[in-house]
Each structure stands twice: as C-alpha cells, then as structure tokens.
mmCIF file of C-alpha atoms in Angstrom:
data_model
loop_
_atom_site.group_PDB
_atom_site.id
_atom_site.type_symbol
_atom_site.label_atom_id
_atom_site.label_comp_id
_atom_site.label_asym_id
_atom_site.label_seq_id
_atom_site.Cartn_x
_atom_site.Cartn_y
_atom_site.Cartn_z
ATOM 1 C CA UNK N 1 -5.773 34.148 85.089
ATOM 2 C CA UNK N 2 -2.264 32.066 84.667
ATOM 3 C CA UNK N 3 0.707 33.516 86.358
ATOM 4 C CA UNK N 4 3.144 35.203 85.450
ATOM 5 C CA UNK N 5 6.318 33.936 84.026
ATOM 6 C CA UNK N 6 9.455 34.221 86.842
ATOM 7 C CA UNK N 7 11.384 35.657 83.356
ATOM 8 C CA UNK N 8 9.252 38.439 82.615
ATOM 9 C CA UNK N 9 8.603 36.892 78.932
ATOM 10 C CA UNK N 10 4.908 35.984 79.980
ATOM 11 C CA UNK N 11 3.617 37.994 76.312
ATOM 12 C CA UNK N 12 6.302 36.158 74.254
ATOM 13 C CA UNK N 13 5.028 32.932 75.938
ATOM 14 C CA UNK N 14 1.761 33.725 75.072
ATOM 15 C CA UNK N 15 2.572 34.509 71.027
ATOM 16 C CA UNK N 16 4.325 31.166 70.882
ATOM 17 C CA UNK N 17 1.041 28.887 72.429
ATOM 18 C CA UNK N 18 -1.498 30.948 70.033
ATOM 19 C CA UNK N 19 1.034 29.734 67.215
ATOM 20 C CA UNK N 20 1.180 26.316 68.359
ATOM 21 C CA UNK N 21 -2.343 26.128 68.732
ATOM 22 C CA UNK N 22 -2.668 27.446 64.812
ATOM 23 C CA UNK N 23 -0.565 24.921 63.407
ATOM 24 C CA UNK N 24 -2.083 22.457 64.976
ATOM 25 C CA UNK N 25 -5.293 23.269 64.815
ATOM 26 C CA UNK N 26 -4.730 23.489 61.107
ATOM 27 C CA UNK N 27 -4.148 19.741 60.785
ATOM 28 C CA UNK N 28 -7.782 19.024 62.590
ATOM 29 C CA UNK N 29 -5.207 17.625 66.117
ATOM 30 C CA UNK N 30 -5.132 19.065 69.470
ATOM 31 C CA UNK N 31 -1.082 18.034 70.475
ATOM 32 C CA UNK N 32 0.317 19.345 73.715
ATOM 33 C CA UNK N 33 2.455 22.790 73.229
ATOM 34 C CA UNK N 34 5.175 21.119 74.364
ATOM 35 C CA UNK N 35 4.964 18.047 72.777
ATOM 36 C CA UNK N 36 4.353 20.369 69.468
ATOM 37 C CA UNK N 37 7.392 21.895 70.266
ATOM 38 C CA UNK N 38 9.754 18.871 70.497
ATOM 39 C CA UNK N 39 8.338 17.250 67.317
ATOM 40 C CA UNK N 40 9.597 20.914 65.756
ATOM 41 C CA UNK N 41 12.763 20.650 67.393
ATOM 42 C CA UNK N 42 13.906 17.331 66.991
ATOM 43 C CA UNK N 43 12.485 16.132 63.190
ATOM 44 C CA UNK N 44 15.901 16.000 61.189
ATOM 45 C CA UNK N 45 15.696 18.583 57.993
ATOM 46 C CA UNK N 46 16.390 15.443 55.388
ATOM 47 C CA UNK N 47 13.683 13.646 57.472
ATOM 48 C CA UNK N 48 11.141 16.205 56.657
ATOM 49 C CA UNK N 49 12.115 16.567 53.125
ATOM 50 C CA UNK N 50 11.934 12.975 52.243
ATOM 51 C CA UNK N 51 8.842 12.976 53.779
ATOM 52 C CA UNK N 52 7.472 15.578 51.614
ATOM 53 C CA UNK N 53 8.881 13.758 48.445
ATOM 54 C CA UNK N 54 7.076 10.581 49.488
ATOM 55 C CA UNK N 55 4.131 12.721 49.934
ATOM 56 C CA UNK N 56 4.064 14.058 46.830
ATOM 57 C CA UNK N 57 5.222 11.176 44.832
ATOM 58 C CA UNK N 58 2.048 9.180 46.432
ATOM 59 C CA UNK N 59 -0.149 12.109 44.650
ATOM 60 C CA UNK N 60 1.571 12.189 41.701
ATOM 61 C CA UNK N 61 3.108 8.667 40.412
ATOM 62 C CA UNK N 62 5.518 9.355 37.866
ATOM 63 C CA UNK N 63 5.046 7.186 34.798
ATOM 64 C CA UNK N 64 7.692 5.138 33.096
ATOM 65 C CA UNK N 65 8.073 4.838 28.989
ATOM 66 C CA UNK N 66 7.983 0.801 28.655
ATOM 67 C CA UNK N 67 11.252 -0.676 27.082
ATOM 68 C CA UNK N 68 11.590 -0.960 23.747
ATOM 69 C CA UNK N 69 11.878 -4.522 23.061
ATOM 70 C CA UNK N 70 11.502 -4.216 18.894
ATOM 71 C CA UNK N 71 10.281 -2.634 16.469
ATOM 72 C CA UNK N 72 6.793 -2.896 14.135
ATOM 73 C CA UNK N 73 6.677 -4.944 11.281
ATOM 74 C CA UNK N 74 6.360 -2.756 7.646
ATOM 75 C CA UNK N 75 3.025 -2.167 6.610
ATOM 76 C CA UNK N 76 2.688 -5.089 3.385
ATOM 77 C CA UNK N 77 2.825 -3.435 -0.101
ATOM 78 C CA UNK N 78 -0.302 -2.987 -1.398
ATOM 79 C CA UNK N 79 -0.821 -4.710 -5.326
ATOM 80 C CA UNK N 80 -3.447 -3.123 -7.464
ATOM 81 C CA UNK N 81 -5.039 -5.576 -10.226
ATOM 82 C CA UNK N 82 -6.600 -4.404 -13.552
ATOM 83 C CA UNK N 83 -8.522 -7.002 -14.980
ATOM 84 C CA UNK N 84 -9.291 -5.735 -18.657
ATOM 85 C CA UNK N 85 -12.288 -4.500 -20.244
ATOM 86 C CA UNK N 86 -15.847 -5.125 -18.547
ATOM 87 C CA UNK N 87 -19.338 -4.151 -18.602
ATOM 88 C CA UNK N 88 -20.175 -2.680 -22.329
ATOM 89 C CA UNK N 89 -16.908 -3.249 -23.257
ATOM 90 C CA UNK N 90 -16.155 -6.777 -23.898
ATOM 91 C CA UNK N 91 -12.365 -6.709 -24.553
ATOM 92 C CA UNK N 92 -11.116 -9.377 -27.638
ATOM 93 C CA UNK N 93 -13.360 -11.934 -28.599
ATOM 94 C CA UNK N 94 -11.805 -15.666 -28.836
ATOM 95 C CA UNK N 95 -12.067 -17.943 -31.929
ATOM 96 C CA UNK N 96 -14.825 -19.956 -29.811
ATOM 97 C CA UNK N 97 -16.399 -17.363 -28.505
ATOM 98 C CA UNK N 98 -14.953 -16.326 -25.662
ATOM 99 C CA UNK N 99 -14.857 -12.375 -24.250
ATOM 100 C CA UNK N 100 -11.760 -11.068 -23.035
ATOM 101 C CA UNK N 101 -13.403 -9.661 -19.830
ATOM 102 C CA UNK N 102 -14.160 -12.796 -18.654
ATOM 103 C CA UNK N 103 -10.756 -14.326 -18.731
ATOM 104 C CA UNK N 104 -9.059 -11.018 -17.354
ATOM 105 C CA UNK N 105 -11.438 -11.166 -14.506
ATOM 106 C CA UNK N 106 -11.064 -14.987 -13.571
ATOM 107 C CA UNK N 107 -7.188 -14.768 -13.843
ATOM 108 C CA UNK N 108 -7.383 -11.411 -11.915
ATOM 109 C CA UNK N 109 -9.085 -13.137 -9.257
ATOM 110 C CA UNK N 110 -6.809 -16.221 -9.103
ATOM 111 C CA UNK N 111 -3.919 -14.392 -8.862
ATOM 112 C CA UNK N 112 -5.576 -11.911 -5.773
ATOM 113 C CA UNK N 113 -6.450 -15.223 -4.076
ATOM 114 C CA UNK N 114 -2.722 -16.782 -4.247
ATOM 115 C CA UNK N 115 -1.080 -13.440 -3.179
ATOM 116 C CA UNK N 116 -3.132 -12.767 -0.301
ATOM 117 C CA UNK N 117 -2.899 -16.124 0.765
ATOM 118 C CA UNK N 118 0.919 -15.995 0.773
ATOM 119 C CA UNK N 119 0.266 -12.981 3.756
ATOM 120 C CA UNK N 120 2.987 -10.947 2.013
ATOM 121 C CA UNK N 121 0.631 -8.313 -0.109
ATOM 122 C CA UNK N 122 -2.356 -6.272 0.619
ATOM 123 C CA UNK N 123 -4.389 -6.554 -3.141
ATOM 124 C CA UNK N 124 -6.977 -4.579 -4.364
ATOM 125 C CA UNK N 125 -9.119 -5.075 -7.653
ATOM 126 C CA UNK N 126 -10.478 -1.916 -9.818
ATOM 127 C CA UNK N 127 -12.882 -4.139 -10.881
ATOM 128 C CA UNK N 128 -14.415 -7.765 -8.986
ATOM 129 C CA UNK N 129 -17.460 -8.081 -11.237
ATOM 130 C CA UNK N 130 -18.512 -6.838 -14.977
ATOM 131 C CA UNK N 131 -18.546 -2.853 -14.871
ATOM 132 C CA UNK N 132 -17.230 -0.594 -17.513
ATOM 133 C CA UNK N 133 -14.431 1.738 -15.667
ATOM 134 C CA UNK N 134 -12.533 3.903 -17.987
ATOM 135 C CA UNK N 135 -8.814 3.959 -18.498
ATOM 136 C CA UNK N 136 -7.725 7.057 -16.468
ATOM 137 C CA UNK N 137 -10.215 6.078 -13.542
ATOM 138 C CA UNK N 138 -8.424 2.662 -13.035
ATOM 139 C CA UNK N 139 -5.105 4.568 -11.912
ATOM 140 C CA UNK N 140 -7.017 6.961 -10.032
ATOM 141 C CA UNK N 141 -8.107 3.698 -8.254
ATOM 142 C CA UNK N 142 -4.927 2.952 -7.901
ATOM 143 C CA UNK N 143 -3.596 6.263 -6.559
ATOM 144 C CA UNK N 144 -6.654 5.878 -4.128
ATOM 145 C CA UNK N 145 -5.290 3.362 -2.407
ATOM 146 C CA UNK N 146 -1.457 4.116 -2.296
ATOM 147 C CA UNK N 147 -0.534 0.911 -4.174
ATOM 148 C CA UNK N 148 2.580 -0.153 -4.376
ATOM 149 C CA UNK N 149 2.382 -1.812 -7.810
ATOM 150 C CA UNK N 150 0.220 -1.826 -10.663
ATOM 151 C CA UNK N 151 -0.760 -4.960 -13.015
ATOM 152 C CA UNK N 152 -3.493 -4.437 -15.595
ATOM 153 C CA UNK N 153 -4.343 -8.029 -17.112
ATOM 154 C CA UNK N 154 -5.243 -8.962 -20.731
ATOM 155 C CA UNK N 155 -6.017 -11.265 -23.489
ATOM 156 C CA UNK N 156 -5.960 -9.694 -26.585
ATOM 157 C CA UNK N 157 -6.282 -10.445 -30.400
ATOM 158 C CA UNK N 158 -4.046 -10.048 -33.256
ATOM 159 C CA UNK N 159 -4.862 -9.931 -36.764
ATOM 160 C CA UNK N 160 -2.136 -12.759 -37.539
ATOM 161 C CA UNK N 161 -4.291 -15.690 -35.652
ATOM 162 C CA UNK N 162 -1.217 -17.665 -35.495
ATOM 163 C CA UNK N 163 0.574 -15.630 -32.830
ATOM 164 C CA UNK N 164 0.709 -16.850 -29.659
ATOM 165 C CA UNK N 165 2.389 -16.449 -26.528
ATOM 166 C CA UNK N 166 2.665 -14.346 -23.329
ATOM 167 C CA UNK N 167 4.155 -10.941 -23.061
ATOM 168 C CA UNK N 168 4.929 -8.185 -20.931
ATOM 169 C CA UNK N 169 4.273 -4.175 -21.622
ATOM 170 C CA UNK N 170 6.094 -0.683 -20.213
ATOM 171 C CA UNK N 171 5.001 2.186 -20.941
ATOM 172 C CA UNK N 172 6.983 4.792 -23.567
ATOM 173 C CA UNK N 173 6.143 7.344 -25.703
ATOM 174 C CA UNK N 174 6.925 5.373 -28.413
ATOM 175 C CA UNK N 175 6.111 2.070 -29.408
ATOM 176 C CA UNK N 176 8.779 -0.899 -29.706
ATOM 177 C CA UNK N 177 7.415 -2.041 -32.707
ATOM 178 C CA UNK N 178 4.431 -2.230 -35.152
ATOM 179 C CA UNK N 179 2.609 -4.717 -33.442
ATOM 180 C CA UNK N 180 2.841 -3.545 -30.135
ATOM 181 C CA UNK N 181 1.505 0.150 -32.022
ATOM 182 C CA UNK N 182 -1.546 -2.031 -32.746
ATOM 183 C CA UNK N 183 -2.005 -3.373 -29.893
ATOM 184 C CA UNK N 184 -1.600 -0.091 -27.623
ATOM 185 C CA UNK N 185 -3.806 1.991 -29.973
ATOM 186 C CA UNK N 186 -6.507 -0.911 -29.458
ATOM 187 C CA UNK N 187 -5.980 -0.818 -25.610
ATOM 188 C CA UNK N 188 -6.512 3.074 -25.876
ATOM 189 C CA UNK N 189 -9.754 2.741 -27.731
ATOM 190 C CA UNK N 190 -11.755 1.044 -24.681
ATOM 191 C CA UNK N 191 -12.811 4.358 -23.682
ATOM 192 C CA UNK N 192 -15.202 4.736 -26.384
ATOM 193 C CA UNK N 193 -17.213 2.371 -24.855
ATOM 194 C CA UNK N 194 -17.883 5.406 -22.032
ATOM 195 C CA UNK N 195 -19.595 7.655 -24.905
ATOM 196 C CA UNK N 196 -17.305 11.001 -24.625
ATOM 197 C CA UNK N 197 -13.253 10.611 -24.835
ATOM 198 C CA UNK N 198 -12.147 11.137 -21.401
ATOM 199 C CA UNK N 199 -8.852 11.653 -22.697
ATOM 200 C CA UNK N 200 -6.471 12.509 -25.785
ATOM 201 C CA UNK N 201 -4.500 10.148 -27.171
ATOM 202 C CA UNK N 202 -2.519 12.079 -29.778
ATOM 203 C CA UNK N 203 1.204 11.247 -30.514
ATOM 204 C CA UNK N 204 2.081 14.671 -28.409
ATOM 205 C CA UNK N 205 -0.174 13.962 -25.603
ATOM 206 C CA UNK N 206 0.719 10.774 -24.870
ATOM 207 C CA UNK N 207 4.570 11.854 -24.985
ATOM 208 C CA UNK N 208 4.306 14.443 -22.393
ATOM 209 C CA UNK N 209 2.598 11.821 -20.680
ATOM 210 C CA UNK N 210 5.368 9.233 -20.977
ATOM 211 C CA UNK N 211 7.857 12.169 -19.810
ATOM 212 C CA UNK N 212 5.993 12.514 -16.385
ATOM 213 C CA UNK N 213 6.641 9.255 -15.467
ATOM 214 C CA UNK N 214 9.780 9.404 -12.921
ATOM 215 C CA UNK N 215 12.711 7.454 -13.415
ATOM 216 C CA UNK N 216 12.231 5.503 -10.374
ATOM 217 C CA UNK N 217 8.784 4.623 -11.911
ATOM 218 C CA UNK N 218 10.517 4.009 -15.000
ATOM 219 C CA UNK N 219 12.988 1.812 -13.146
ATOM 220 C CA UNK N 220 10.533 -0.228 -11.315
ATOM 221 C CA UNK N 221 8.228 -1.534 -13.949
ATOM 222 C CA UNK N 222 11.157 -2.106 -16.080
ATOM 223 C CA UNK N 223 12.106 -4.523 -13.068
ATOM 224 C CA UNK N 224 8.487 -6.103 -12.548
ATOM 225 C CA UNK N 225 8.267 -6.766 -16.663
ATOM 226 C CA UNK N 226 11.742 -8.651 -16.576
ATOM 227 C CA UNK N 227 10.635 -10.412 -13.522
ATOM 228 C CA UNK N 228 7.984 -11.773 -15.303
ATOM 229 C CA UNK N 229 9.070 -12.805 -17.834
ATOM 230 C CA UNK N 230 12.004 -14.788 -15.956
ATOM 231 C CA UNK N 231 8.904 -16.671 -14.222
ATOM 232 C CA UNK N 232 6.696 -16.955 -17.225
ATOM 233 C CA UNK N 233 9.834 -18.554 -19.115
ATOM 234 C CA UNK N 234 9.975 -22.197 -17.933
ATOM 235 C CA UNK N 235 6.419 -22.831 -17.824
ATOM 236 C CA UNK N 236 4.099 -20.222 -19.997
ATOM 237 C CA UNK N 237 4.806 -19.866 -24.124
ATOM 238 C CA UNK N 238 6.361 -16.359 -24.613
ATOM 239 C CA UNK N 239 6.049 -14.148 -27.457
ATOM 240 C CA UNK N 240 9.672 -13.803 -29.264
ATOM 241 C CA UNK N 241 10.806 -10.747 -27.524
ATOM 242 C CA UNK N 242 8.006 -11.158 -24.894
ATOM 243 C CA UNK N 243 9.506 -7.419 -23.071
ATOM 244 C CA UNK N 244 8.035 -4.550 -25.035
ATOM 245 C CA UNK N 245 7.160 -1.014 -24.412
ATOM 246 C CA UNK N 246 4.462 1.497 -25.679
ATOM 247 C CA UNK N 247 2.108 4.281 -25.173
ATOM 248 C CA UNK N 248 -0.858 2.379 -23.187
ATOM 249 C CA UNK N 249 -2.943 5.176 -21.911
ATOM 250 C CA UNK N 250 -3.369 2.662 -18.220
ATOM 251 C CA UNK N 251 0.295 2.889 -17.434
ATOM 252 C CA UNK N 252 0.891 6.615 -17.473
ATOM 253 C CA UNK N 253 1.057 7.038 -13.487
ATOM 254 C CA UNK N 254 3.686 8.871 -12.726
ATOM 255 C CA UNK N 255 4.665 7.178 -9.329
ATOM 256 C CA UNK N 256 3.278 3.750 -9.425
ATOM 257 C CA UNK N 257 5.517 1.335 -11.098
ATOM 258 C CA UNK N 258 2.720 -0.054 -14.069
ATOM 259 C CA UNK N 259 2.920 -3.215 -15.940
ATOM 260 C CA UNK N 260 0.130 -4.320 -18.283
ATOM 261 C CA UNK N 261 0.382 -8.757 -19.227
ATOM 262 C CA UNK N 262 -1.084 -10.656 -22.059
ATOM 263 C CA UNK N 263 -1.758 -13.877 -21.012
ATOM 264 C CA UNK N 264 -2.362 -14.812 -24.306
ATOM 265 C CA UNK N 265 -4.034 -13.859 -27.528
ATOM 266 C CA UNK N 266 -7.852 -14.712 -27.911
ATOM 267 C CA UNK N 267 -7.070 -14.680 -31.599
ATOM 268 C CA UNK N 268 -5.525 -17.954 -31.348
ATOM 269 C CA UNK N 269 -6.969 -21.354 -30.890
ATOM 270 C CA UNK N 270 -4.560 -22.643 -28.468
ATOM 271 C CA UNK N 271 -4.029 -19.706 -26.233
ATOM 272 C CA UNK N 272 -8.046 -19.156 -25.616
ATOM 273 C CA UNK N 273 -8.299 -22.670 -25.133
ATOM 274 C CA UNK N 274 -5.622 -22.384 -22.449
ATOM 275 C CA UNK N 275 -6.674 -18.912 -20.815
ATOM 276 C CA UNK N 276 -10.495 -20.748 -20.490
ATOM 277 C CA UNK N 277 -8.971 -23.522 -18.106
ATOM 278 C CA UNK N 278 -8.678 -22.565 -14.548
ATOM 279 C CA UNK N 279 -5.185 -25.501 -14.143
ATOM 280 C CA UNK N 280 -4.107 -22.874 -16.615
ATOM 281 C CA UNK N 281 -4.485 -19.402 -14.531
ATOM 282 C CA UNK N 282 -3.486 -21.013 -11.732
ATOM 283 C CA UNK N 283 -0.079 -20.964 -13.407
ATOM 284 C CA UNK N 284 -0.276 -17.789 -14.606
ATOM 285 C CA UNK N 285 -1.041 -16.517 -11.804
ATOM 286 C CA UNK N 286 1.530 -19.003 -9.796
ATOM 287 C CA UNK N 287 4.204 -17.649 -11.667
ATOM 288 C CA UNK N 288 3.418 -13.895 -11.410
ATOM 289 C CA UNK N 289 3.141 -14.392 -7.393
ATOM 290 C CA UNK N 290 6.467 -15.554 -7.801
ATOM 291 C CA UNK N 291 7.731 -12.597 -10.054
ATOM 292 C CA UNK N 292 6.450 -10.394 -7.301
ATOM 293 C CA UNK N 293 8.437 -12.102 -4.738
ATOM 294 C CA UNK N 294 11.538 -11.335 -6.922
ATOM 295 C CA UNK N 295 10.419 -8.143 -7.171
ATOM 296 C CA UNK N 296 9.988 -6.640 -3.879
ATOM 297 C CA UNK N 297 12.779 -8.915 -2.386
ATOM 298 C CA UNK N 298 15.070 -6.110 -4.338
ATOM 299 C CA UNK N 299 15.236 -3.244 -1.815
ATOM 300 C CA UNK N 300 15.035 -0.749 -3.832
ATOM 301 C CA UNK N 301 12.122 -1.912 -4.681
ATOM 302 C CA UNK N 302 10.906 -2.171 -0.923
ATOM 303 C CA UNK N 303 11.908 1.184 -0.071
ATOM 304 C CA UNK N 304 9.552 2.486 -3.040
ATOM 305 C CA UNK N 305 6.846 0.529 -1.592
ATOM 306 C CA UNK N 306 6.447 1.002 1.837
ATOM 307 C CA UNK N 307 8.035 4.721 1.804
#
C-alpha cells in the first residue's frame, strides 16, 4: 500500500491519477502522471485550438469554386429546311420534265451542306429523301427541334410560262396580289395528296391563323425575306416585286420566323433549266447562306434565336 501524503490530500491525489490514467488510456498511450500533467499545464490555449483546426481541416478539405476565366459560347441557331413536295406528291412539273421535289430536295441539301460547313448554324431537314409529310407536320418538325428559323424551298409553275424569276413569301391573311393567291392556294392543296384534309383552309381560318402569328414573328421573317432578296439581287433573276406575302398554310407558326423561296418557276424553260444545274444551286444556296449571315448578325434577331 503507497503512503500517505505528508498533506493529508492522499484521496484527492488518488482522483487526479485515476483521471490521468483515463485520458490517457483513452488515446491507446501509457504517459507518466506527471508528465500528463505538464503537457496539460503548459500547451498554450491558441496552440491547442489551431491544432484542432488543422485537425479538422485534414478530415474535411474545404473545396474552392475555380475562377471564372470566361464565359460559354451561345448555343448556334438552329435552321430548319423545307424542301417542297415529296413522295406522292410531286410538286410542279418542268417543261422537260422535271418534278419539283427533286429540285427542292437537291437545293435543300446544298444549302444544309454550305451552312453547316460555315460552323455558324445547327440545320435540320423535314425531309432528306422522297416522303410525303403534310403541311402542318413540317412546322411541328420544326417546333420539335426549337429552330430558330424556318425556310420551306420551292419551284413552282405559273400558268403564264413566260414568268420567271426568284421570289420571296411572308405569310398574311391576305394575299399581295392575284398571282401570289394562285400560287398560295396551290401550295395549300399538297395535302390532298395525304387522302383526308388535315386542315381548313377557308378565308376565316386561315385569318385567325395569320393573327396568331406574334409581331416579333412577324418582324423576323419580314427581315429574312428582305435579306434575301438583297443577296439574290446581284446574282439570281428576281420576280418584279420579288417580296410578297400570303396565306401559305407552312408559314403559320406562331413563334418561328417562316419564309417560303421560289427558286424559280418550273413553268419556264430557262428557270428549270437553271434549277436542274447543280453551278446553279450552289448560288442559290451561296447567296441565302449569306442572307442568313445578315440576318442573325442583327441582334434582335440573335436574341430571338438563342433565347
């Protein structure tokens, strides 16, 4: 048995080894009491502290946000093509021959391959082979995929063989004159082609159709069709007033700014024997890349794209 302390305090001395021990024992050591003691005595408060914030920084790293150096490009506008016509339906019919489909298709495709290779545009085709699609389903197509802009392309026919020329079309509930009547009323006929009308095209329909279209939507194709014709101008034979405006059943979405081209009329000599030479789309299609650029370098027109 120890001895007794000289102070009398022998139980107190007692209490404070069996607490030493405790601690100690707790951390898997076996330290001297007295060593235990000074460490306890002597280890500055701030000492311990930063210890313990070293401690539990080692356990827990805390994780830094990298600098922002700049930001993400804009996503590129997507461009929705319409070739004309296809499957059953096989659009005008040249002087030599020659269906409408066809040409739409090849010039579509001419003018997808010199916009995506520019790396500006995103493009998408409602149609890259010879299918039937009707009217409304080509701007559901293009609602599908969020585009930007919408360009159906044509060749049509006129009863008067000796017009010729490019021109550009808007949509309005009203037609800008009695040719461009025709020619819409012919446009919304395709669908027949798909058995059933899928839609009406009565004088009253097709106004409160016209009257949904916003006048941003308005705006915008009203831009793209002047653009067009700018680039056309120098290089591609224009109708007289080659910027007119009707009730064409494949223009009537209500956010997408919609333009619908003739290339040229199949009725004429000249202009199929044109629209059958590739040299010759590759113009067409040259200049309507550039009548893009023009048009999405506005930034209105940018905004409207890429929301």
């Amino acid at each position: 048995m120890p001895p007794s302390r000289p102070d009398g305090n022998d139980a107190a001395a007692r209490a404070g080894s069996l607490a030493r021990r405790t601690v100690v024992g707790g951390l898997g050591l076996w330290v001297p009491g007295v060593s235990v003691a000074r460490t306890l005595v002597h280890t500055p408060a701030h000492a311990a502290a930063a210890h313990h914030a070293t401690a539990t920084h080692a356990a827990h790293p805390v994780l830094h946000a990298p600098a922002i150096v700049g930001r993400a490009a804009p996503p590129r506008p997507l461009i929705m093509l319409d070739p004309g016509h296809g499957g059953k339906d096989p659009g005008a019919i040249g002087i030599s021959g020659t269906y409408e489909k066809h040409v739409a298709e090849a010039a579509a495709s001419e003018l997808q391959r010199q916009l995506e290779g520019s790396g500006r545009y995103r493009v998408a085709m409602t149609r890259a082979d010879d299918r039937f699609i009707p009217l409304e389903g080509r701007v559901d197509i293009a609602h599908s995929h969020k585009a930007a802009l919408f360009i159906s392309m044509h060749a049509d026919a006129l009863v008067d063989r000796g017009v010729r020329g490019a021109s550009v079309y808007t949509l309005a509930a009203k037609a800008s004159d009695r040719q461009t009547a025709m020619l819409a009323q012919t446009e919304n006929s395709a669908d027949r082609f798909g058995g059933p009308r899928v839609h009406a095209d009565s004088p009253e329909v097709q106004e409160i159709l016209a009257s949904l279209v916003t006048e941003e939507t308005r705006h915008g194709a009203a831009h793209m069709a002047s653009s067009i014709v700018s680039s056309f101008r120098p290089r591609i034979g224009l109708l007289q007033h080659p910027s007119r405006h009707a009730s064409f059943v494949v223009l009537k979405s209500a956010d997408i700014p919609s333009v619908l081209v003739e290339m040229g009329f199949m009725s004429n000599r000249m202009d199929e024997a044109a629209l059958r030479q590739a040299a010759h789309r590759m113009v067409v299609a040259g200049a309507m890349v550039q009548a893009i650029d023009r048009y999405f370098a506005t930034d209105s027109m940018v905004t409207h794209a890429t929301g």
